[in-house]
Structures are given as structure tokens and as C-alpha cells.
Coordinates of C-alpha atoms and ligand atoms in Angstrom, one line a residue:
Chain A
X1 CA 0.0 0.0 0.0
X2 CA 1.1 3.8 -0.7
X3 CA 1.7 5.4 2.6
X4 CA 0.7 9.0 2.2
X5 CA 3.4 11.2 2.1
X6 CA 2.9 14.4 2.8
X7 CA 4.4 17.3 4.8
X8 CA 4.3 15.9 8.0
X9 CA 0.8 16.7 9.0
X10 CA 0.3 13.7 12.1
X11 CA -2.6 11.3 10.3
X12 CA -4.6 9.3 13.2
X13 CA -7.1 7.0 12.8
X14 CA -9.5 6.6 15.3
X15 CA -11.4 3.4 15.9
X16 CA -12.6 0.6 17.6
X17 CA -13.7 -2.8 16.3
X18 CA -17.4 -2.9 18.1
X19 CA -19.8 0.4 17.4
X20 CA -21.0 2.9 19.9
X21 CA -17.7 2.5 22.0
X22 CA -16.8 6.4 21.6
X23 CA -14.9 7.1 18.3
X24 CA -17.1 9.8 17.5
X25 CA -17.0 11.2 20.2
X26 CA -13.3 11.3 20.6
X27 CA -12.8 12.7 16.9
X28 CA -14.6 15.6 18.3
X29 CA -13.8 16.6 21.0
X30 CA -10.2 15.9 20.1
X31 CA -10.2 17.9 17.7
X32 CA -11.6 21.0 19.1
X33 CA -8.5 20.2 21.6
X34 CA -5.9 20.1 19.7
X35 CA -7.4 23.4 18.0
X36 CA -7.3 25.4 21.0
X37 CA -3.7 24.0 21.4
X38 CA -3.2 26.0 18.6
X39 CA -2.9 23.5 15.8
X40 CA -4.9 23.0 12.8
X41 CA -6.9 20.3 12.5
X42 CA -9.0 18.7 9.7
X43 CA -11.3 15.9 10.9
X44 CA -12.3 13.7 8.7
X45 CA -15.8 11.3 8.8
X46 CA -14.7 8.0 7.1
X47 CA -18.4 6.5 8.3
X48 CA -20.0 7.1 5.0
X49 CA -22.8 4.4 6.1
X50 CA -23.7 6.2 8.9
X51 CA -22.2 9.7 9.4
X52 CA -22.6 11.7 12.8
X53 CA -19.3 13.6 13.4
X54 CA -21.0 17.0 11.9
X55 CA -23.7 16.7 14.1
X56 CA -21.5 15.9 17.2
X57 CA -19.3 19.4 15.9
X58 CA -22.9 21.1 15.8
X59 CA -22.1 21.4 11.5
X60 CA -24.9 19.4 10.3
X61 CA -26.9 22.2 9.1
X62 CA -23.4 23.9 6.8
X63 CA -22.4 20.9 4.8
X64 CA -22.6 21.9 0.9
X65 CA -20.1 19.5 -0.2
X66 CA -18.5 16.3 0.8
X67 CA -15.5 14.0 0.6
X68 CA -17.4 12.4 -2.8
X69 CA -17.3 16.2 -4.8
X70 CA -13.6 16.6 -4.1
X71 CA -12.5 13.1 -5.0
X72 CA -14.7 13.9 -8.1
X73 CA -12.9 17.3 -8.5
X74 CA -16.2 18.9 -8.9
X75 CA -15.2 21.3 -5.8
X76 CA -11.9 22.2 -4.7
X77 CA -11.0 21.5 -1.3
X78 CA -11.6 24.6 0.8
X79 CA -15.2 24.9 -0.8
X80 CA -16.0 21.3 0.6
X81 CA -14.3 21.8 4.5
X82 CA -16.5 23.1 7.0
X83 CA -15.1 25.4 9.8
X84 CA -15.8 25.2 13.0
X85 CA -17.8 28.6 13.9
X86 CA -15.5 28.9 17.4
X87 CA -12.4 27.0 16.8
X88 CA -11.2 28.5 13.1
X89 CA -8.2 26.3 13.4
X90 CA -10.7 23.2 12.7
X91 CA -12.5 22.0 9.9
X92 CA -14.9 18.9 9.2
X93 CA -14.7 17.4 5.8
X94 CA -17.9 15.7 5.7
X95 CA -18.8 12.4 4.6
X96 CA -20.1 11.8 1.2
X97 CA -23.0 9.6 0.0
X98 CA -23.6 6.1 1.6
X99 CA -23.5 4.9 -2.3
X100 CA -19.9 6.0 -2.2
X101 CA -19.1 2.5 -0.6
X102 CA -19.8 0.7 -3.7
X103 CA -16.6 2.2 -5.4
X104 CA -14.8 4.1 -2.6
X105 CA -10.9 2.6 -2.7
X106 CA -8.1 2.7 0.0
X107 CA -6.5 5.0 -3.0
X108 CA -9.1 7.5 -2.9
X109 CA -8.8 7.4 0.9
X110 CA -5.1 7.6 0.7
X111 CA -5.6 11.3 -1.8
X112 CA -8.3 12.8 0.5
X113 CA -6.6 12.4 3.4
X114 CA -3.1 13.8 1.2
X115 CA -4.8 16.8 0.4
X116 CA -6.2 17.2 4.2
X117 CA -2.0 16.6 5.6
X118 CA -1.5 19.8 3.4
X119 CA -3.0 22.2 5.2
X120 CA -2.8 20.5 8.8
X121 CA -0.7 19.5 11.7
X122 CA -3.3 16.5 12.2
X123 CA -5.7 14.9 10.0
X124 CA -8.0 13.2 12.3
X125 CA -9.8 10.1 11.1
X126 CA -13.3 8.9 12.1
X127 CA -13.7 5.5 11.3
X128 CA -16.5 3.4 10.8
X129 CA -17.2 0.3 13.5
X130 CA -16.3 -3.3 12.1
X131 CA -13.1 -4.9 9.9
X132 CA -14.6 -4.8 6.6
X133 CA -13.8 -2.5 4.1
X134 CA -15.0 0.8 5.2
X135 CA -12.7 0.0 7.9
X136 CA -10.3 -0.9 5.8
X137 CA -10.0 2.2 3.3
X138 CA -9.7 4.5 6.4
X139 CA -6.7 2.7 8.0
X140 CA -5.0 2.3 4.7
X141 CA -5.1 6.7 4.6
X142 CA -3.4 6.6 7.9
X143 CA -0.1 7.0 9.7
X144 CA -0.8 6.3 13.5
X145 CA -4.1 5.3 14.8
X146 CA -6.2 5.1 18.8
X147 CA -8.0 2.6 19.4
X148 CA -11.1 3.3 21.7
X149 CA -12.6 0.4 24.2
X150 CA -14.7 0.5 27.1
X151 CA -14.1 -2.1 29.6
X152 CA -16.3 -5.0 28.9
X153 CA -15.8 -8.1 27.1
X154 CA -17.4 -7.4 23.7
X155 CA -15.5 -4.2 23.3
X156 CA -12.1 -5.4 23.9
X157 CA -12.3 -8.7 22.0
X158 CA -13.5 -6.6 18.9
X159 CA -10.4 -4.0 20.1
X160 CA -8.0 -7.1 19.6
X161 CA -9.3 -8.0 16.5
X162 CA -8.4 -4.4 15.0
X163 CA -4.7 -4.5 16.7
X164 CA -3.9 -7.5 14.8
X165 CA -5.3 -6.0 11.2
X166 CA -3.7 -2.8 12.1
X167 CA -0.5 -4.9 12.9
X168 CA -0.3 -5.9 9.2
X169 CA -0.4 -2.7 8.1
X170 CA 2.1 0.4 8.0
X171 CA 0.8 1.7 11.1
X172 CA 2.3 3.2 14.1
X173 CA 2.0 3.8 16.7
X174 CA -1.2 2.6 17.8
X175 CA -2.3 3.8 21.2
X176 CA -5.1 2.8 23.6
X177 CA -7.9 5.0 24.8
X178 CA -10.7 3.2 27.8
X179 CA -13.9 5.0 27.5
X180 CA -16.5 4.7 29.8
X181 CA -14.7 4.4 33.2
X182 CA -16.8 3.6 36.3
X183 CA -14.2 4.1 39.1
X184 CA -16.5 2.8 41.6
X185 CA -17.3 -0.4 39.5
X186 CA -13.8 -1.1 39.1
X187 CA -12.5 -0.3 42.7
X188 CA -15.0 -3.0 43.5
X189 CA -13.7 -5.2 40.6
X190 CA -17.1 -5.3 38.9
X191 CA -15.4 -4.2 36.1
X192 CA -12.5 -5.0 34.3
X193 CA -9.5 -3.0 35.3
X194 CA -7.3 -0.2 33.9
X195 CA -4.4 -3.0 33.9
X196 CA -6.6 -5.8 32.1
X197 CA -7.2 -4.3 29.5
X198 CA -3.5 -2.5 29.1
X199 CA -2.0 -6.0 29.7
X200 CA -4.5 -7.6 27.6
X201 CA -4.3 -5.5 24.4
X202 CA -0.5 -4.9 25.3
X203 CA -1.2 -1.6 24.1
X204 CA 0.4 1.9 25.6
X205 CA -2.5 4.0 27.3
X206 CA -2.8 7.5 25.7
X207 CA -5.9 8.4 28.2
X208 CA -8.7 7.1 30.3
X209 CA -12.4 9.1 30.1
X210 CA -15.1 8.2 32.7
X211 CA -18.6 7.6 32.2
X212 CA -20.1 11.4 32.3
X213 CA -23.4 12.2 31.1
X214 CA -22.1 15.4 30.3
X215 CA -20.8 13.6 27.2
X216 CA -24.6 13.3 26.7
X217 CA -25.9 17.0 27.2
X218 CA -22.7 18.4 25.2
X219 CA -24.1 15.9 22.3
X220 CA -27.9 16.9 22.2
X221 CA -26.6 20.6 21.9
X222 CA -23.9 19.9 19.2
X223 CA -21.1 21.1 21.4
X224 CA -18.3 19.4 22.3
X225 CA -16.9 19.4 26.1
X226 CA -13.2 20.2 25.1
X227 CA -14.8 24.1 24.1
X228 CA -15.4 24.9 27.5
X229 CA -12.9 26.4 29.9
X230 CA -13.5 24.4 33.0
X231 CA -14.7 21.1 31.6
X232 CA -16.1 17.6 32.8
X233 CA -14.1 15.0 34.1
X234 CA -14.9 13.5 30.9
X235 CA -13.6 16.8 28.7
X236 CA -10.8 16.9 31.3
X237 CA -9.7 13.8 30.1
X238 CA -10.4 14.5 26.3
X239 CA -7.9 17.7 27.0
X240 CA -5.2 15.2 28.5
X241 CA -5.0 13.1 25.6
X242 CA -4.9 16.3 22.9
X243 CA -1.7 17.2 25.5
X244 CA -0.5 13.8 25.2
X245 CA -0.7 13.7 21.9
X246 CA 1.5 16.7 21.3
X247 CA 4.5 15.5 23.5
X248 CA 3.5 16.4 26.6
X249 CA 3.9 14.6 30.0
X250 CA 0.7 14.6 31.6
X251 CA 0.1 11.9 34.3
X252 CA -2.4 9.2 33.8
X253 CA -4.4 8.7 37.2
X254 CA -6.3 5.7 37.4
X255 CA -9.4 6.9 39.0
X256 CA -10.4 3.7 40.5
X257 CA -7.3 3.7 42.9
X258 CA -8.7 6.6 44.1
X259 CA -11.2 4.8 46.5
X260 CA -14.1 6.6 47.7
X261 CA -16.8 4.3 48.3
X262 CA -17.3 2.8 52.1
X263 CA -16.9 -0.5 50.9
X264 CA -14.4 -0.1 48.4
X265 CA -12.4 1.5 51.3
X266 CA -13.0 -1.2 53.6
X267 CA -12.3 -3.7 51.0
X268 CA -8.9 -2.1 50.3
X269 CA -8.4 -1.9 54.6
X270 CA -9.0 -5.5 54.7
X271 CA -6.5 -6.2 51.7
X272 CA -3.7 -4.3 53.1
X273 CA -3.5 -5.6 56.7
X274 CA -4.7 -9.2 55.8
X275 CA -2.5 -9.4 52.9
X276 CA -5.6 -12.0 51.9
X277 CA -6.7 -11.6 48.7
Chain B
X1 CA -22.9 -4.7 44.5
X2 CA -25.2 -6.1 47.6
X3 CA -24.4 -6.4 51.3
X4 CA -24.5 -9.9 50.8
X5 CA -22.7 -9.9 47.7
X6 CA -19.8 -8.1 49.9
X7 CA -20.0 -11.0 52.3
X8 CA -19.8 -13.4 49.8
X9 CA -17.0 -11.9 48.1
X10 CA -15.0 -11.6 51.6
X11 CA -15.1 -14.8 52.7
X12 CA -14.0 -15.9 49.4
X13 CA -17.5 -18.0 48.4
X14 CA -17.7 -15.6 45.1
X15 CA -15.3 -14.3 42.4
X16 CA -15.7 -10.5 41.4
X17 CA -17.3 -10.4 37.6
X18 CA -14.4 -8.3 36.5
X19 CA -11.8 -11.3 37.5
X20 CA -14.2 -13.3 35.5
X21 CA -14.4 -11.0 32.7
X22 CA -11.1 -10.8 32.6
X23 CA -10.5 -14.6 32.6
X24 CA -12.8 -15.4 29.7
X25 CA -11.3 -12.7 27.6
X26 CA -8.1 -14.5 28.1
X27 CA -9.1 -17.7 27.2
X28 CA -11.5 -16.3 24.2
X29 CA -8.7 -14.0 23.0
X30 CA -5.9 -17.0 22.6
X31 CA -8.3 -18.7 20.4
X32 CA -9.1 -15.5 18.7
X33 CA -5.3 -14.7 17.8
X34 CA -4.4 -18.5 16.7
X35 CA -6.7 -18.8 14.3
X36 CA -6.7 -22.3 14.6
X37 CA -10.5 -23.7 14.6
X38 CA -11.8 -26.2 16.9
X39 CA -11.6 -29.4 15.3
X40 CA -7.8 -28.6 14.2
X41 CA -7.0 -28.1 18.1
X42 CA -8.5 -31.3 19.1
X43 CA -7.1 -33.5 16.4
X44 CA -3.5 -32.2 17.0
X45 CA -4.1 -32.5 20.9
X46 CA -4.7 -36.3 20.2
X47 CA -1.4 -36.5 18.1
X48 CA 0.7 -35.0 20.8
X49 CA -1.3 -37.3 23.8
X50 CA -0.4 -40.3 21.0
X51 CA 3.3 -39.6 21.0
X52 CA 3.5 -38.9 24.7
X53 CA 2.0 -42.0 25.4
X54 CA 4.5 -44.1 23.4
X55 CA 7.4 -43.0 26.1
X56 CA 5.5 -42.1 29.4
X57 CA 2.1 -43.5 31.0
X58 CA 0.1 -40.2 31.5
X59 CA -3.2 -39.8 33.4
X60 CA -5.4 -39.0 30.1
X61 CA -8.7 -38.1 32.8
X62 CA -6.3 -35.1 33.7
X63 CA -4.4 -33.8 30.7
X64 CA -5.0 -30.4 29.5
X65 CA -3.8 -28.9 26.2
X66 CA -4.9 -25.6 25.9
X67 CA -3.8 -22.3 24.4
X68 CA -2.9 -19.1 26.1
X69 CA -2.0 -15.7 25.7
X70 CA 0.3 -12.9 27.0
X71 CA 1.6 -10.0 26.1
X72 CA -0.1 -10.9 22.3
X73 CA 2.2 -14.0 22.5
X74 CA -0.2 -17.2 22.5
X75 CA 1.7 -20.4 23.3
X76 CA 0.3 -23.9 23.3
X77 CA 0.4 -25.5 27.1
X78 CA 0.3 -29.1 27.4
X79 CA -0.5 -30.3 31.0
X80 CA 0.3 -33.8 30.9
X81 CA 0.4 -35.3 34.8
X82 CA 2.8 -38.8 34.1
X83 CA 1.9 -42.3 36.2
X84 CA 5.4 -43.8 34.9
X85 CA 8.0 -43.9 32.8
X86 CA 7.9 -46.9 30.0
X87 CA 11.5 -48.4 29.9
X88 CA 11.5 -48.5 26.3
X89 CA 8.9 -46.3 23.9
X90 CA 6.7 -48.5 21.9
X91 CA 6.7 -48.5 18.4
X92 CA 5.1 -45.6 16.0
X93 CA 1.5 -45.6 15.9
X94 CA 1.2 -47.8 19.0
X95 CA 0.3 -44.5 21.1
X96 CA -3.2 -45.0 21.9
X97 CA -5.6 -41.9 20.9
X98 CA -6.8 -39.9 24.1
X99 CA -10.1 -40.6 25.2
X100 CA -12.5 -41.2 28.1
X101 CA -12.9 -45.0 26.7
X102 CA -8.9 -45.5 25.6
X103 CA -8.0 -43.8 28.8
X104 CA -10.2 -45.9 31.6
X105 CA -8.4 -49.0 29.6
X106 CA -5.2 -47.3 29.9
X107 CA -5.2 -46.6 34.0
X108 CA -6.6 -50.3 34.2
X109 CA -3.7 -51.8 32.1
X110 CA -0.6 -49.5 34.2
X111 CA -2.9 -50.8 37.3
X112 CA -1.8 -54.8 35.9
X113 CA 2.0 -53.2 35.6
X114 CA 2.2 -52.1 38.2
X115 CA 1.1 -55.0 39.9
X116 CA 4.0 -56.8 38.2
X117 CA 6.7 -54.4 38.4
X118 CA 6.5 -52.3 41.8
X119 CA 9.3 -50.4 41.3
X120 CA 8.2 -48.8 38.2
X121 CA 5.2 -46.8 39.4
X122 CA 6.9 -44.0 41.8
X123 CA 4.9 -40.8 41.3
X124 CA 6.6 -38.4 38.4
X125 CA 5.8 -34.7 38.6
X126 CA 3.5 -33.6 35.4
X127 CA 5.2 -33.9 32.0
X128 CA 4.7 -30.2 30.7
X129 CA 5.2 -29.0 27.2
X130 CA 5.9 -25.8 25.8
X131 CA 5.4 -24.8 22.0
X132 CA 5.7 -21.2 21.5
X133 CA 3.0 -19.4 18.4
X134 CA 4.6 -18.0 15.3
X135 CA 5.4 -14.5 17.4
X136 CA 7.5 -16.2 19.9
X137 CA 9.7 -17.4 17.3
X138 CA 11.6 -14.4 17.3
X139 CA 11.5 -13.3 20.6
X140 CA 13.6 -15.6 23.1
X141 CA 12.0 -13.5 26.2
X142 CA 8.8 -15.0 25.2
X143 CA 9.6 -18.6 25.3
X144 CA 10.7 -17.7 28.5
X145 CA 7.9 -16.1 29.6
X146 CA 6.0 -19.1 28.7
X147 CA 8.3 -22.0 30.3
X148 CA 7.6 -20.0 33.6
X149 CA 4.1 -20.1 33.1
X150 CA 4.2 -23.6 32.3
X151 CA 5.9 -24.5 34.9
X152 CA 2.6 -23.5 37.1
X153 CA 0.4 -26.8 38.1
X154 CA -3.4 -26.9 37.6
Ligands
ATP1 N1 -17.5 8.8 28.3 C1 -18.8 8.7 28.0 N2 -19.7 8.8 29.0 C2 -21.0 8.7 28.7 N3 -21.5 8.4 27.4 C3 -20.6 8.3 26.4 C4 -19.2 8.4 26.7 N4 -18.6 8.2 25.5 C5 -19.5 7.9 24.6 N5 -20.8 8.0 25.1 C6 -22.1 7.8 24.4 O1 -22.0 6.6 23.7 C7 -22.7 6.7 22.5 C8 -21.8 6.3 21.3 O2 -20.8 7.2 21.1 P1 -20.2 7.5 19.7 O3 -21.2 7.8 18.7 O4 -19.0 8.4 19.9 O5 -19.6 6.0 19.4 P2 -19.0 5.5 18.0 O6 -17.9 4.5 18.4 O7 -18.6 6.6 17.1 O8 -20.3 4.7 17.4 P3 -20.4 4.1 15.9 O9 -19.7 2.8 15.9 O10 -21.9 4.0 15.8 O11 -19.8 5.1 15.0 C9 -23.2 8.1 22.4 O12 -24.5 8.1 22.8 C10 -22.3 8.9 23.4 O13 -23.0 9.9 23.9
MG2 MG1 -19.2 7.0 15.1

């Protein structure tokens, strides 16, 4: 495959294996991140089936072209990016028609996401869920890629099965994200851990983002938690990975060390002086 | 989690759903990366217990072949608990296949032997064999990793 070589614009996929783990999600909110970082950012929606990163930017209703009008040269580049009204620095290239599948190549993924490194420090890629070829096309445009979990079964079985495909292919690194935290869960061990899944998918961890309904409210209202100033734990940790991302050292806390629960604290009592289980 | 579920848990009757979770991913996951289908993995686990069998008297109620996985390494554990030592290995295709039926007939046959030659049946720890996957071959620290781990008795 032709690795895309251009400028040295970072290209990341995003993705997951099993749907509705939080790639969306993550594509926006890191990307609004890494824009008030002060780098430009094109995201890109590589779901063509089912396309929702312009609603979570709150750009639904200023789409006039897509990714199918500039592969088909009909409109130039800029005329077919939608900026983001508060965050200049980043733009949404929208996804084109579901039809697009039928004859969509990892070629023509490989030029969009060319002309996208151009005029960006990162190309952010939303993939689509599964390991068939939608999946496909988008890793084949990329250089590095996160994969996104939560921690249940389902979710990281799928996970493994996109580390070993992305294995295969040229690229690196790929890095770990575990949506959905519930520290409480965990502390109890109703939940597998921080360390499972690390040591599991034998991945490195680039963040950890707790359950937060707030991921909810910023969604109904098209706004994502990275644009406000004294964000969720959720945005918080959104912010933290856009940081990581760029080089800097920013501690990872497992929150489910960080006992607060009666019995969790008891539990934890009873394991350090018994030295039992 | 319950009050009683707490009690449970501390007095050891009941493991936590995320050790659970975290063991059947393990075992799902080795299967998942080998790529080896069920049938395959059964017929070779009755070639290895065949060629065993032809040098060593093992315990076929308690042998365990079984694939695991670490560190994305999956290596092929053989559990294989020995009753004795045959003083010469019988001839190819002697081994008898592994089975519930073969294997009764087996204990009762050593039981005869036994009988004959006392000597013969001291206890032997578990035979235990180690066959790295494809990723390991490359990687010494793996192999490593997975003698250690073989080592461990069920
Ligand atoms: N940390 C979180 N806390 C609470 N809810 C979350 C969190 N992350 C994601 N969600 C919710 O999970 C749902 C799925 O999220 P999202 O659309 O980002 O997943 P996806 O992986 O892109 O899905 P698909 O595979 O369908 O593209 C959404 O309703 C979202 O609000
Ligand atoms: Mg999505």
C-alpha cells in the first residue's frame, strides 16, 4: 500500500472494532483540543454508512459538499471543509454519499486524506465500526491510529481484533484510549480494570475518560466538552489526551485507585493488613 | 454490588465479575489470535497425547492442552500429569488416541503393571510442554515467559 506522504501533518485514525464505544466522540472533542492548542486540525468522517461527526461538531446544518465532490474534482478542497464557527483552526470534511461505498478505494482514501495533511498538523480520522472494508480504506489513509474500548468483554475482543489487522499494516504507533470508566465499578472489581485491558491489548495507554453524562448533554446541543474552559471529568480527560498527543507529559491517574466508596475503602483496609486476597 | 454480595465476596465463596471477565477474555482471546478452529485443536491435541504415550504412561482423565496468551504471544500449554516412565517407547502408531474410553483402559492396564513391576510406578511430577506461536519465534523472552508459566500446576 502507498503510505501518504505528505508534509508531516500527524494522520490518526480513530477506531474501535465494536460500534458505539466512543470514536465519534473522541474525533470531536479531540479535535476542538488540539485546536485550542493552537494546531490545525482537519477531521475527517470516514463513516459514509452512517455519518454523525458533523452533528456531534454542531455542523450538520453547513455541509454543501463532501469528501465524494472533491475526490470527483467537482469542488476544490476549501469549498468542501466546513469550519468550525468557534475554533477556526478546525474544519470537518464531511462524509459523502452512503453509495460512495460501492466504489470508494483505499487509493481514494489515501488522496483525500493527502490533500487534508497539506493544510494541517493533524488529520483526524473517524472510522467506521467493524473490519470490513470501510474499515479498511480508512486505516490504509493513515499513519498512526487510537483505538477506543470500554471495559467490557465485547469491546475489547473486537479492540484485539483491530490491533492485529492494524498490525499488518504500516501503522504506528497505535495507542489505547478506555472509554466509559466507572471508578467505583472497578474499585470493586465489577469491572475489568485499567491493567486488564493495558495488559491484555498490550497496548500503551494515551488516556482514560469516565462515564459522564455530560458527554450526553454536550451531544444533544452539538457542542463538544473540550470548548469549555472548566470542563467535565470527561472533557478533562479529552484535553489530557490532545496534550499527550502533542508531547507532553501529563500523568495518567487511574481513577479507581482513588477509592471513595465505604466499601471499596473497607475492602482495600481488609486487603492491606490481611494481605488476603 | 449487595451487602451480601460483599459477604460473599469476603469470605471468598464468590469471584468479582471483572476477574471473570477478565479470565474469559483470556481464554476467548488465545483462540481469537491463533486462528486455529476447533476441530484442528482437538485432532493435534490427540497426536501430541499419542506420542506422549508411546514413552510415558500419562493420566489422560487429567491432561489439559490448551492455548494461552500474553503480552499478544499465544503459546500452546500441554499439561500432561505422568503415572510412569515406559522403559522402552513402543513402536510408532502404538500411542493409543486420548479418550475417556482408551484412557479408563489405559489406568486399568498401568494398574496390571504395576502390579507386576512395583518399582516402576513411583509418582513423576506432570510432563509439561511448551510450544511457543509464530510471534514467539523471534522473541527468546517470550519462550521464556512461557516455560515460567508452564511451569505453574493446575
Ligand atoms: N465517556 C462517556 N460517557 C457517557 N456516554 C458516552 C461516553 N462516550 C460515549 N458515550 C455515548 O456513547 C454513544 C456512542 O458514542 P459514539 O457515537 O461516539 O460512538 P462511536 O464509536 O462513534 O459509534 P459508531 O460505531 O456507531 O460510529 C453516544 O450516545 C455517546 O454519547
Ligand atoms: Mg461514530
Amino acid at each position: 500500500m502507498d503510505a501518504v506522504t505528505t508534509a508531516s501533518a500527524r494522520i490518526i485514525l480513530i477506531c474501535s472494532g465494536k460500534g458505539g464505544v466512543g470514536k465519534t466522540t473522541l474525533t470531536a472533542n479531540l479535535g476542538v483540543a488540539l485546536a485550542r492548542l493552537g494546531k490545525t486540525v482537519a477531521v475527517l468522517d470516514a463513516d459514509f454508512g452512517l455519518r454523525n461527526l458533523d452533528l456531534l461538531l454542531g455542523l450538520e446544518n453547513r455541509i454543501i459538499y463532501t469528501a465524494q465532490e472533491v475526490l470527483a474534482e467537482t469542488c476544490r478542497l476549501d469549498q468542501a471543509l466546513v469550519k468550525h464557527k468557534q475554533q477556526p483552526n478546525l474544519a470537518l470534511l464531511p462524509a459523502g454519499n452512503p453509495r460512495m461505498l460501492e466504489w470508494l478505494t483505499p487509493e481514494d482514501m489515501q488522496t483525500i486524506a493527502r490533500l487534508l495533511a497539506e493544510r494541517s498538523d493533524y488529520v483526524l480520522i473517524d472510522a467506521p465500526a467493524g473490519i470490513e472494508q470501510g474499515f479498511k480504506n480508512a486505516a490504509a489513509a493513515a499513519r498512526e491510529a487510537i483505538v477506543i474500548t470500554t471495559p467490557e468483554v465485547s469491546a475489547v475482543r473486537d479492540a484485539d481484533r483491530v490491533i492485529g489487522l492494524l498490525s499488518t499494516m504500516d501503522v504506528k504507533p497505535v495507542q489505547l484510549v478506555l472509554n466509559r470508566v466507572r471508578p467505583k465499578m472497578m474499585a470493586n472489581q465489577e469491572m475489568l480494570a485499567v491493567d486488564d485491558v493495558t495488559d491484555i491489548l498490550a497496548l500503551p495507554l494515551l488516556g482514560l475518560v469516565q462515564e459522564d453524562e455530560r458527554v450526553i448533554i454536550s451531544t444533544n446541543r452539538g457542542e463538544p466538552l473540550t470548548l469549555e474552559d472548566n470542563p467535565s471529568p470527561a472533557g478533562q480527560a479529552y484535553l489530557n489526551i490532545a496534550r499527550r498527543l502533542c508531547g507532553e507529559d501529563i500523568p495518567l491517574i487511574d481513577p479507581s485507585k482513588q477509592r471513595h466508596g465505604l466499601r471499596a475503602r473497607l475492602l482495600n483496609k481488609l486487603r492491606k493488613t490481611t494481605g488476603l486476597f | 454490588m449487595t451487602v451480601l454480595d460483599f459477604i460473599n465476596r469476603l469470605l471468598g465463596r464468590e469471584k468479582p465479575s471483572g476477574t471473570m471477565a477478565r479470565q474469559r477474555l483470556q481464554l476467548v482471546l488465545a483462540h481469537d489470535r491463533s486462528d486455529l478452529n476447533p476441530e484442528l485443536l482437538e485432532q493435534m491435541r490427540r497426536e501430541i497425547l499419542e506420542v506422549v504415550q508411546r514413552y510415558v504412561e500419562i493420566d489422560i482423565e487429567s491432561c489439559d492442552v490448551s492455548l494461552e496468551t500474553e503480552d499478544r504471544v499465544t503459546a500452546l500449554l500441554a499439561n500432561l500429569p505422568i503415572k510412569r516412565t515406559r522403559e522402552f517407547p513402543l513402536p510408532i502408531g502404538s500411542g493409543k488416541p486420548g479418550g475417556p474410553d482408551t484412557g479408563a483402559k489405559e489406568s486399568a492396564a498401568s494398574l496390571d503393571n504395576a502390579a507386576e513391576n512395583p518399582e516402576a510406578g513411583t509418582a513423576s511430577p506432570p510432563a509439561t510442554a511448551v510450544t511457543p506461536g509464530a510471534d514467539a519465534l523471534q522473541d527468546g523472552s517470550a519462550a521464556e515467559r512461557g516455560e515460567t508459566s508452564a511451569a505453574s500446576q493446575p
